[in-house]
XYZ file of C-alpha atoms in Angstrom:
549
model
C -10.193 40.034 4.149
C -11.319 37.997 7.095
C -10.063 34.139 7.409
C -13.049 31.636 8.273
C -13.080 28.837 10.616
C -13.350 26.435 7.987
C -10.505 27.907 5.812
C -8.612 28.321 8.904
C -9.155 24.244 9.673
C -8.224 23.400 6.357
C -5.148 25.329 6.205
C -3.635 23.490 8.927
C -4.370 19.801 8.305
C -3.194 20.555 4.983
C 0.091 22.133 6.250
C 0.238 19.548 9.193
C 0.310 16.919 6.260
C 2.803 18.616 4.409
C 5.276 18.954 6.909
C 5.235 15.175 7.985
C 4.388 13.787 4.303
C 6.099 16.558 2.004
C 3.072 15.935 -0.299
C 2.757 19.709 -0.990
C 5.095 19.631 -3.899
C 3.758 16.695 -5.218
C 0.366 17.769 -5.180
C 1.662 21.461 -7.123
C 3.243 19.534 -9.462
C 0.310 17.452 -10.233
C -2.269 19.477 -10.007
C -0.568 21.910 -12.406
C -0.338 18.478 -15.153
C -1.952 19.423 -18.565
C -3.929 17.057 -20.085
C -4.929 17.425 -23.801
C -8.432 17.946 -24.784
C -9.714 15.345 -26.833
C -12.565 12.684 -26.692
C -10.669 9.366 -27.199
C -8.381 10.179 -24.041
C -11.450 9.527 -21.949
C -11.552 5.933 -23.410
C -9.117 5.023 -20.875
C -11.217 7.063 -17.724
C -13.972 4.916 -18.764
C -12.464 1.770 -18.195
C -10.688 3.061 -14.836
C -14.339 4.670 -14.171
C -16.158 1.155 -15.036
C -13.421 -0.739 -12.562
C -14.277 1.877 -9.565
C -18.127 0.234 -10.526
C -16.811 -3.322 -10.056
C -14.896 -2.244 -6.780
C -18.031 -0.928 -5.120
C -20.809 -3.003 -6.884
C -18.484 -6.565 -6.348
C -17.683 -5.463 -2.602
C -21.474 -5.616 -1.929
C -21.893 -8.787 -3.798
C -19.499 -10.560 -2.135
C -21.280 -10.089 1.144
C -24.282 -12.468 0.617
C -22.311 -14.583 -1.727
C -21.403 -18.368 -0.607
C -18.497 -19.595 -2.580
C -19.030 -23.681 -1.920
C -20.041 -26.408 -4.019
C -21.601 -28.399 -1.416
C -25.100 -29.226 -2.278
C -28.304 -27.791 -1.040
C -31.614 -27.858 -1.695
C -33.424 -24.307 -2.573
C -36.246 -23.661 -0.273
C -39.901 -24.230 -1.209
C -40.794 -20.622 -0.250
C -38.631 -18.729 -2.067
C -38.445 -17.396 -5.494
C -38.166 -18.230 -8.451
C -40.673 -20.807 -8.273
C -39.039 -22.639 -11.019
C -35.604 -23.673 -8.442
C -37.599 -24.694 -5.731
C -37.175 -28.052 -4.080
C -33.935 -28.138 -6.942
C -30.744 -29.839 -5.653
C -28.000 -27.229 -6.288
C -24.802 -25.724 -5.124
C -24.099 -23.370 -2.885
C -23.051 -20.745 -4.894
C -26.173 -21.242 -6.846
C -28.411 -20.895 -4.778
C -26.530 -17.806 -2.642
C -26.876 -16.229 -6.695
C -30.689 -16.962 -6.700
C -31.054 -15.460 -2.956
C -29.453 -11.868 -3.652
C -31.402 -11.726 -7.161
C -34.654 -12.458 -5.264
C -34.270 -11.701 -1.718
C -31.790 -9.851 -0.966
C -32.921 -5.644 -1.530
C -30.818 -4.287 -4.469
C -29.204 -7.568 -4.794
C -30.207 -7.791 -8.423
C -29.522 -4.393 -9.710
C -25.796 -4.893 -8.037
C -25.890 -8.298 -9.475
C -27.077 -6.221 -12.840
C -24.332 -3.374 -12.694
C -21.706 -5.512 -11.819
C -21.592 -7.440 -14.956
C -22.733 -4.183 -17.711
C -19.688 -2.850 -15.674
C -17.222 -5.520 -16.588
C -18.392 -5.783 -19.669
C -17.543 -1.613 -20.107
C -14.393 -2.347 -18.593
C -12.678 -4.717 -21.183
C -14.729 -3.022 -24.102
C -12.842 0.227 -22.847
C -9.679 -1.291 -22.587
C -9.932 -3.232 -25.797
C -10.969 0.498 -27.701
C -8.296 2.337 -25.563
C -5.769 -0.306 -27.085
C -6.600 0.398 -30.584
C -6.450 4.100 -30.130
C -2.623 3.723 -28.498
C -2.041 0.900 -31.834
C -3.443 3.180 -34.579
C -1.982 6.435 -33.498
C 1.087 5.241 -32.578
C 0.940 5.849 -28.687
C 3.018 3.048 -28.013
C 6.357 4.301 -29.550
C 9.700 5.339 -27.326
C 9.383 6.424 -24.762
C 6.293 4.213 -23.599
C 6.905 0.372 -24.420
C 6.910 -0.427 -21.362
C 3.519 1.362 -20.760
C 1.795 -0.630 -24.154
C 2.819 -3.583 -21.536
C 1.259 -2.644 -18.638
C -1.700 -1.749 -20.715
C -1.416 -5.159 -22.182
C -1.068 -7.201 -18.899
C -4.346 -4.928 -17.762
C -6.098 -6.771 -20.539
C -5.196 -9.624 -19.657
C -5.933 -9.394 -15.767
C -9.412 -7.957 -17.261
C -9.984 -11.252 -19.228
C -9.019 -13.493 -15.938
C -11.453 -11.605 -13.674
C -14.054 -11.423 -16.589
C -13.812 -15.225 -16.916
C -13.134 -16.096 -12.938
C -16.229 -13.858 -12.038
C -18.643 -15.073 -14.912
C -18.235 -18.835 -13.323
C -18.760 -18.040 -10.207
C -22.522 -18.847 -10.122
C -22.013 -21.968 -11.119
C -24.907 -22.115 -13.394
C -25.399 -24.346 -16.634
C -23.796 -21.601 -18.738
C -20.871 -20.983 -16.399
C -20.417 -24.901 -16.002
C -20.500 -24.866 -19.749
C -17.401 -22.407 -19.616
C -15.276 -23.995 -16.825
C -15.463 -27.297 -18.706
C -14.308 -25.503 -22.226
C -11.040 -24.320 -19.866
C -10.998 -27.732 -18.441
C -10.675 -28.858 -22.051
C -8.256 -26.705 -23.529
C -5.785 -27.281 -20.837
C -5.886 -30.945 -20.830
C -5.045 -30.631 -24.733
C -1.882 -28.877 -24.108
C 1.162 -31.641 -24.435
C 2.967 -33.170 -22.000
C 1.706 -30.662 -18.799
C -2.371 -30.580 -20.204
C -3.432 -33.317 -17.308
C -1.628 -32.061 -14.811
C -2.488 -28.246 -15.508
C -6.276 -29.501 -14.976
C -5.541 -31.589 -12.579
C -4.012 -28.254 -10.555
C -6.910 -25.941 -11.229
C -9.729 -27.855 -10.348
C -8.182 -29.953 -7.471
C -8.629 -33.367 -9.352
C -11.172 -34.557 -12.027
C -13.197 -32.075 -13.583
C -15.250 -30.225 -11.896
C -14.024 -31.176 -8.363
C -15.444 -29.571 -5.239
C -12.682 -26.879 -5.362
C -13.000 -24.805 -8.605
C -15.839 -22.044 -7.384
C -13.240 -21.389 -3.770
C -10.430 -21.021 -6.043
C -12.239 -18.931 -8.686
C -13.454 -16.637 -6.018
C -10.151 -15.889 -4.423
C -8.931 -15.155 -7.515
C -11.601 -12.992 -9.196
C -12.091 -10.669 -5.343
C -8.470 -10.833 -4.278
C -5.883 -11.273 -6.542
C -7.041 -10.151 -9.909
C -8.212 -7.006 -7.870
C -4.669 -6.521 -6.244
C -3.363 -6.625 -9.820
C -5.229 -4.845 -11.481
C -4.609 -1.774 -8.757
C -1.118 -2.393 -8.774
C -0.747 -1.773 -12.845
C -3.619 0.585 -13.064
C -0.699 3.276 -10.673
C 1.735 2.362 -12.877
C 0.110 2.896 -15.642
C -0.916 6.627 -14.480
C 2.344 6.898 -13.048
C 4.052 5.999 -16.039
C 1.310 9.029 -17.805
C 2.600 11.378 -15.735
C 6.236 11.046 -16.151
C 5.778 10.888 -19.716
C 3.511 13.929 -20.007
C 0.485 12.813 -22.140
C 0.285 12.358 -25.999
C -1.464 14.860 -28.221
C -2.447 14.635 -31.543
C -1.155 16.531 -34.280
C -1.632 20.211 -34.582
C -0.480 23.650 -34.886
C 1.478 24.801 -31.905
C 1.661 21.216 -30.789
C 5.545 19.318 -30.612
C 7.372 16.611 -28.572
C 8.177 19.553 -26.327
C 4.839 20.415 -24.821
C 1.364 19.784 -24.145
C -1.502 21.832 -26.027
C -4.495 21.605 -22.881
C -5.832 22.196 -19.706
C -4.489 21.277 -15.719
C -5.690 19.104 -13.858
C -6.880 21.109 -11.269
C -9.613 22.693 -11.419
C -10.121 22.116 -14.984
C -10.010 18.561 -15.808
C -10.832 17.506 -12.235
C -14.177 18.879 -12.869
C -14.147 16.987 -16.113
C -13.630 14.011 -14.778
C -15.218 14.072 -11.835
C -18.315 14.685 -13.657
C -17.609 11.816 -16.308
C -17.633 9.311 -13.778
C -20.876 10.177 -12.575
C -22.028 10.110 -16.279
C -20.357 6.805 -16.717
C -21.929 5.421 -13.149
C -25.457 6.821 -13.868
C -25.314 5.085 -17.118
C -24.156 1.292 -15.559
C -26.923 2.086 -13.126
C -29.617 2.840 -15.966
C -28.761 -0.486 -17.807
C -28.878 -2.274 -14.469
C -31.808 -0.935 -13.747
C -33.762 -1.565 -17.092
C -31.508 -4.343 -19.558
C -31.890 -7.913 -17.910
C -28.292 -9.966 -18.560
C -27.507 -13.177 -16.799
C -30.581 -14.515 -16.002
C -28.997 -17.959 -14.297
C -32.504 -19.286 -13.330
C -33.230 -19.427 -16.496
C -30.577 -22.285 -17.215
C -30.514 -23.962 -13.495
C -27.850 -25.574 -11.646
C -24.736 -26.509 -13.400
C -25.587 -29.795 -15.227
C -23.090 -31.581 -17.601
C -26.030 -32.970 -19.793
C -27.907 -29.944 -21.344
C -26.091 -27.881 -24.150
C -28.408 -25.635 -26.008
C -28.499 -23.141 -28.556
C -27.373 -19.673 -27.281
C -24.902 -20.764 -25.326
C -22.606 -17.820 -25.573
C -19.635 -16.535 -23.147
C -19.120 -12.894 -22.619
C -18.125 -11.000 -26.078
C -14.737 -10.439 -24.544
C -14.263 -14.542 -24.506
C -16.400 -15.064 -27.824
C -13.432 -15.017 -30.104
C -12.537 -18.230 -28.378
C -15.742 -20.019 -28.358
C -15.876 -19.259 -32.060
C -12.227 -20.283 -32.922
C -13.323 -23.839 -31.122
C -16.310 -24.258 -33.453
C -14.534 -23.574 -36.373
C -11.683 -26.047 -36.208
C -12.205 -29.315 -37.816
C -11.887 -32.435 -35.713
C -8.823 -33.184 -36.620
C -6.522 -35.346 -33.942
C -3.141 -36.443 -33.696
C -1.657 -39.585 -32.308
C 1.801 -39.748 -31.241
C 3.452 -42.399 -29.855
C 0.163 -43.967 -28.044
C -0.497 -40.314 -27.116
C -3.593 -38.269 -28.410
C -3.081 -34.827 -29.284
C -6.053 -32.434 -30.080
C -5.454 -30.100 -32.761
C -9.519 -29.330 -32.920
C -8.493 -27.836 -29.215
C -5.274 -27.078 -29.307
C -5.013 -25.103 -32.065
C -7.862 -22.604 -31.787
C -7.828 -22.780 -27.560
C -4.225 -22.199 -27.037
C -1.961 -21.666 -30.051
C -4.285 -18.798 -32.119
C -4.690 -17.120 -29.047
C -1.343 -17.024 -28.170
C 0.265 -16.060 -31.368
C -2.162 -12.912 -31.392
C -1.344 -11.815 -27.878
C 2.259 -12.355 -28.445
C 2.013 -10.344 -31.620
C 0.163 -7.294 -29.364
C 2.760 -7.627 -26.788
C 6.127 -7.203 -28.740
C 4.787 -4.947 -31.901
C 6.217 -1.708 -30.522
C 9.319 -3.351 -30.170
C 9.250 -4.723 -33.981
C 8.291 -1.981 -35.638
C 10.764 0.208 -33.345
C 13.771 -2.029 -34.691
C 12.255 -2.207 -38.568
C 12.598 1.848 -38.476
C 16.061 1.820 -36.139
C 13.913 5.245 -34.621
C 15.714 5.917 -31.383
C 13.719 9.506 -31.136
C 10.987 9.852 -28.605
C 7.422 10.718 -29.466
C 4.854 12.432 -28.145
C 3.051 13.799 -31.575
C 0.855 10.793 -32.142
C 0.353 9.518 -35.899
C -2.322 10.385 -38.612
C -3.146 6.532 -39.189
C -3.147 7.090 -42.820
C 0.186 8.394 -42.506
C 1.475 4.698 -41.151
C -0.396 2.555 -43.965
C 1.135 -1.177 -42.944
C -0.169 -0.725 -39.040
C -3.038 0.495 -39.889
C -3.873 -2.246 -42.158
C -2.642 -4.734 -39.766
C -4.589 -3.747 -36.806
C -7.658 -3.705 -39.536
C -6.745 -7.342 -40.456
C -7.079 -8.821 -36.615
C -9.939 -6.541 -35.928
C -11.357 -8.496 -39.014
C -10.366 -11.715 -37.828
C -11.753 -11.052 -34.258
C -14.954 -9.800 -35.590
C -15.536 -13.336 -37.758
C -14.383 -15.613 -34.673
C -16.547 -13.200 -32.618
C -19.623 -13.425 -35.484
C -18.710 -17.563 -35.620
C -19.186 -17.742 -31.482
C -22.974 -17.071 -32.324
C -22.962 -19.689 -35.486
C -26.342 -20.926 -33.815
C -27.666 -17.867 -32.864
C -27.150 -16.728 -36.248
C -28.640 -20.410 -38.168
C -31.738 -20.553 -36.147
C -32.574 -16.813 -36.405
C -32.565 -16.531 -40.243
C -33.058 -20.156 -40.754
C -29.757 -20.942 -42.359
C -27.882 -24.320 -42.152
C -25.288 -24.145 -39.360
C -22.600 -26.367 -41.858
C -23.112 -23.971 -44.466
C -22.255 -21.049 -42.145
C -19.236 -23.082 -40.336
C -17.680 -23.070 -43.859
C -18.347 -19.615 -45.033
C -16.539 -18.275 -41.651
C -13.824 -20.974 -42.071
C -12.796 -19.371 -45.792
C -13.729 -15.684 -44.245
C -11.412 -16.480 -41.323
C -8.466 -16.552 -43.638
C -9.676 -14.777 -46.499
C -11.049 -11.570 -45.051
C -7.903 -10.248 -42.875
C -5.836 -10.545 -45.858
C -8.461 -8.910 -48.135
C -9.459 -5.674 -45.353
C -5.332 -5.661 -44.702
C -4.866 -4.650 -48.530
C -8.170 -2.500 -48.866
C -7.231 -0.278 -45.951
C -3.269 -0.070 -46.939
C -4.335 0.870 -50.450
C -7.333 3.490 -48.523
C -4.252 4.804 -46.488
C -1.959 5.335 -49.597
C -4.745 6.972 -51.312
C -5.613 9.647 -48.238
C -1.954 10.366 -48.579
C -2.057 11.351 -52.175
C -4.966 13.546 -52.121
C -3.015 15.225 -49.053
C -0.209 16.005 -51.441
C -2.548 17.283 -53.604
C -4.291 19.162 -51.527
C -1.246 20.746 -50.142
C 0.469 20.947 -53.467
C -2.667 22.731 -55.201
C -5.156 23.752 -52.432
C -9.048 23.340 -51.896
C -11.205 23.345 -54.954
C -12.622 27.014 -55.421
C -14.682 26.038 -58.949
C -13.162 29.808 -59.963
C -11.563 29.968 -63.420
C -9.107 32.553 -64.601
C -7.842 33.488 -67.928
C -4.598 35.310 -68.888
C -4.149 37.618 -71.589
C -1.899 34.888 -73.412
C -5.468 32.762 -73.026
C -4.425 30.122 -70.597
C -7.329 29.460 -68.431
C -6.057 28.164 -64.964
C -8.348 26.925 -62.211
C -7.697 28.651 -58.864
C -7.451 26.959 -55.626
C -8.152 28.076 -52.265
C -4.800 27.931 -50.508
C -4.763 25.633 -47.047
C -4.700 27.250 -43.888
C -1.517 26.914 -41.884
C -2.947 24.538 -39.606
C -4.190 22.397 -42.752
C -0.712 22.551 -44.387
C 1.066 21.726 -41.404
C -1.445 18.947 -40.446
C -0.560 16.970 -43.932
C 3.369 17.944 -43.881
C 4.514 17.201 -40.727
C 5.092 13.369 -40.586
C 8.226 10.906 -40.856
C 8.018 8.079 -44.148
C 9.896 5.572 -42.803
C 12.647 4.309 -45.314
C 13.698 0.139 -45.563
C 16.266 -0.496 -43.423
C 19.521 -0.237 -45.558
C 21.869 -2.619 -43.883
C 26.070 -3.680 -44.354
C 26.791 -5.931 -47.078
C 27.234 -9.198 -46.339
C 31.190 -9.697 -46.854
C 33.264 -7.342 -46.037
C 36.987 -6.177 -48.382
C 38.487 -9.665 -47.735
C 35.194 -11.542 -48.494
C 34.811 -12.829 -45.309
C 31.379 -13.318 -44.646
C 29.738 -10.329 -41.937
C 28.160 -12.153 -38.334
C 24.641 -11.019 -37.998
C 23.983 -10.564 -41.504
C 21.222 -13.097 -41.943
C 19.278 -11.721 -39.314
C 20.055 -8.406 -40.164
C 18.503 -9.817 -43.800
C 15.399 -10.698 -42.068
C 14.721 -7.717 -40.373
C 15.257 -5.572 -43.789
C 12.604 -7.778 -45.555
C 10.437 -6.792 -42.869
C 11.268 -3.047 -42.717
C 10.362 -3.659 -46.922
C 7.096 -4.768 -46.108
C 6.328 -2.306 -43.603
C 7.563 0.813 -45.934
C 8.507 -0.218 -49.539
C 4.904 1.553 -50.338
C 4.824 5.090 -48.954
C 4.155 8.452 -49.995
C 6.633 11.044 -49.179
C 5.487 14.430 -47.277
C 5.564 17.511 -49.520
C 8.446 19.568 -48.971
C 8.663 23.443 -49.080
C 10.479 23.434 -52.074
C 7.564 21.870 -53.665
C 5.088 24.173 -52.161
C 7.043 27.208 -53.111
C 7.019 26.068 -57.030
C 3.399 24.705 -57.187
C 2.197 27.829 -55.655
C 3.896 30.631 -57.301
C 1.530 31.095 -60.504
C -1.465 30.897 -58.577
C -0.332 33.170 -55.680
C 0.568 35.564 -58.497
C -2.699 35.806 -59.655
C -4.214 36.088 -56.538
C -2.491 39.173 -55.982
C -3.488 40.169 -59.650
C -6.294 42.417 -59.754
C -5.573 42.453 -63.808
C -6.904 38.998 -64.784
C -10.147 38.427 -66.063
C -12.191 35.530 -64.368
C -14.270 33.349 -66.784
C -15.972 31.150 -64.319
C -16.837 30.442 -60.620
């Protein structure tokens, strides 16, 4: 077979690269990565997908936008008609000019934010499918983190970007932060005093918030995204339960060609569909508030959904205020601005760590979990998604009174008793849910499908004969660890003298009790063997007579 020119070419840049770089290895190693085939792994390629969107949408953006606050007056001759001859800033009116004059500019403008609003929503659902299956366990803590601290980053350059145009509804936002850090003790006036370069709002806070939201937030995010996929890689992926599938290899395709293809054509899937709701849903129509004023607060004054949990926490909180020692301290802003928030972050940060030392499992994991299988988490992570959902729901309080004519105090108070009510109530439906799809796994392993046949023995027993699970179906319900309660030293030891540690090691088995005092044990072979051995026999039987079907 002839060589090509072209083939030829390629053949030695790639070899002139390897010999300098040493990347051939690497790249055989890599390509040759298998990937299992499911569709909740491409949650995560939809938020990396969504970020390549912001990268190349925000780059153009940036190019006609003027991050001041110095004032200016929009031109008579330009659109919309509504803004001109309107003092403004800057940054307003640069928004207005690439929405109206610039070509494209509102499309970008358009993408842009249906992309960041993809991002965290993919992050958020990538999250809960690492929490509910389990994907966080040893040996990738350390990735939930990075994962985490991507959420995080996404919220910062979600909120930095979203005030950028310094419109009424962005101005709104900014002085909501401005708020909630000045209620924070001791350090509140000086943190706000830092951000916005003096008294609220400053001439500083749109330079800063720029910097931050192109540059640094950017740089971050890069930075963890690689370790993230770094951290995949060395790892090798998680796969969900199945037959042929163990901690010791990967059920799937390679990367290349097969799941380069794949992906390759699910970002252009993912782009084409940013650029379709850019191109056809309006969102962030800033003319349609004006210039950031500090006077006008209307109904439907909502942040991002990603920030709504927040906004809703803040209308839900009484006004209730402390005074300390001459010193005011608001626990209507304190409380639902800074303490709530934190508690539930904290509580997403360290859970693989908790519920690694409640079940002392040193063993790594690359099976993920059934989430019936793990009934406490499960129920847990249903509990905050329930208490997100009625902060998110209470955000939109107005929305919600003037569109089905309902008094806004009346709704306050119903999501004030759901807010503590409802978690607690969905935590102990789903646990009980979970316990229940358990059982009727035993069941169904223990006894098999329902086959509505009916046989009779010569004694005249009549026995109903189930259809016996596949192997895959067997295995699917049997092959799972019930966590025990910690079982821990006794307290004093032969000469009574009272163990170090054992409080805390008290504390941690009353947790480990409330994680796995209810469980259901798997069915063991033993059991299988017995349960199955009359009706085996008389599916071998050609002998019996059958009554019924």
């Amino acid at each position: 077979m002839t060589t090509t020119q072209p083939e030829t070419a390629v053949g030695a840049a790639a070899d002139y690269l390897d010999q300098r770089t040493g990347i051939a290895g690497a790249v055989k190693e890599f390509a040759r990565k298998v990937f299992p085939d499911h569709w909740s792994f491409l949650l995560g390629e939809i938020a990396l997908y969504s970020f390549v969107v912001l990268l190349i949408s925000g780059g153009f953006l940036t190019m006609f936008f003027v991050p001041s606050m110095g004032f200016t007056t929009y031109p008579e001759d330009s659109l919309p008609v509504t803004m001109q001859g309107v003092e403004m800033s800057e940054a307003f009116a640069s928004t207005l000019h690439m929405s109206f004059e610039v070509r494209g500019g509102l499309l970008m403008r358009q993408i842009h934010h249906w992309a960041a609003l993809l991002f965290m929503a993919s992050i958020v659902t990538h999250m809960m499918r690492v929490f509910f299956t389990g994907a966080f366990r040893k040996p990738r803590e350390l990735n939930w983190l990075v994962g985490f601290t991507l959420m995080i980053l996404g919220l910062l350059a979600g909120f930095s970007g979203y005030s950028l145009p310094d419109d009424v509804l962005s101005g709104n936002g900014l002085r909501i932060a401005d708020g909630v850090a000045k209620s924070i003790p001791v350090i509140g006036a000086f943190a706000s005093y830092m951000l916005f370069g003096g008294e609220f709002p400053g001439e500083h806070i749109i330079p800063r918030l720029f910097t931050v939201h192109i540059l640094l937030v950017p740089a971050l995010i890069l930075a963890f995204v690689g370790i993230h996929l770094l951290m995949v890689v060395l790892h090798k992926h998680t796969q969900y339960p199945g037959g042929g599938r163990s901690s010791k290899n990967v059920v799937g395709f390679p990367l290349f060609p097969v799941y380069v293809a794949k992906a390759g054509g699910f970002f252009f899937i993912v782009f084409g569909v940013l650029a379709l709701m850019g191109a056809t849903l309006s969102i962030n129509n800033v003319w349609n508030y004006g210039p950031y004023d500090p006077s006008p607060v209307s109904a439907g004054a909502q942040p991002d959904w990603y920030m709504l949990f927040l906004e809703g926490g803040l209308r839900l909180m009484p006004g209730w205020e402390w005074v300390i020692g001459g010193f005011t301290i608001p626990i209507n802003i304190l409380v639902p601005g800074v303490v709530i928030p934190g508690l539930l972050f904290t509580f997403l940060a360290l859970y693989p760590f908790i519920e690694a030392r409640v079940t002392q499992d040193k063993s790594e994991h690359h099976v993920l979990d059934r989430p019936r299988n793990v009934p406490v988490r499960t129920a847990l992570g249903v509990a905050f998604l329930t208490a997100f959902v009625i902060l998110v729901l209470a955000g939109s309080n107005d929305l919600i009174a003037t569109h089905f004519e309902m008094s806004i105090n009346t709704i306050t108070w119903i999501f004030r008793v759901a807010f503590f009510v409802a978690p607690v109530f969905a935590f102990m439906v789903t646990k009980r849910l979970c316990l229940a799809l358990q059982r009727k796994d035993r069941e169904l392993v223990l006894h098999g499908h329902e086959a509505a046949r009916l046989v009779r023995f010569e004694s005249g027993e009549v026995i109903e004969v189930h259809k016996p699970l596949s192997d895959q179906e067997r295995w699917l319900r049997v092959n799972y660890q019930a966590h025990a309660p910690l079982v821990i030293e006794p307290g004093e030891d032969a000469r009574g003298v009272r163990r170090r540690g054992y409080a805390a090691d008290k504390r941690w088995q009353a947790l480990s009790r409330f994680f796995y005092e209810d469980r259901i044990e798997p069915v063991t072979p033993a059991e299988i063997a017995n349960t199955h051995g009359a009706h085996t026999a008389v599916e071998q039987s050609d002998d019996a007579p059958q009554i019924g079907h």
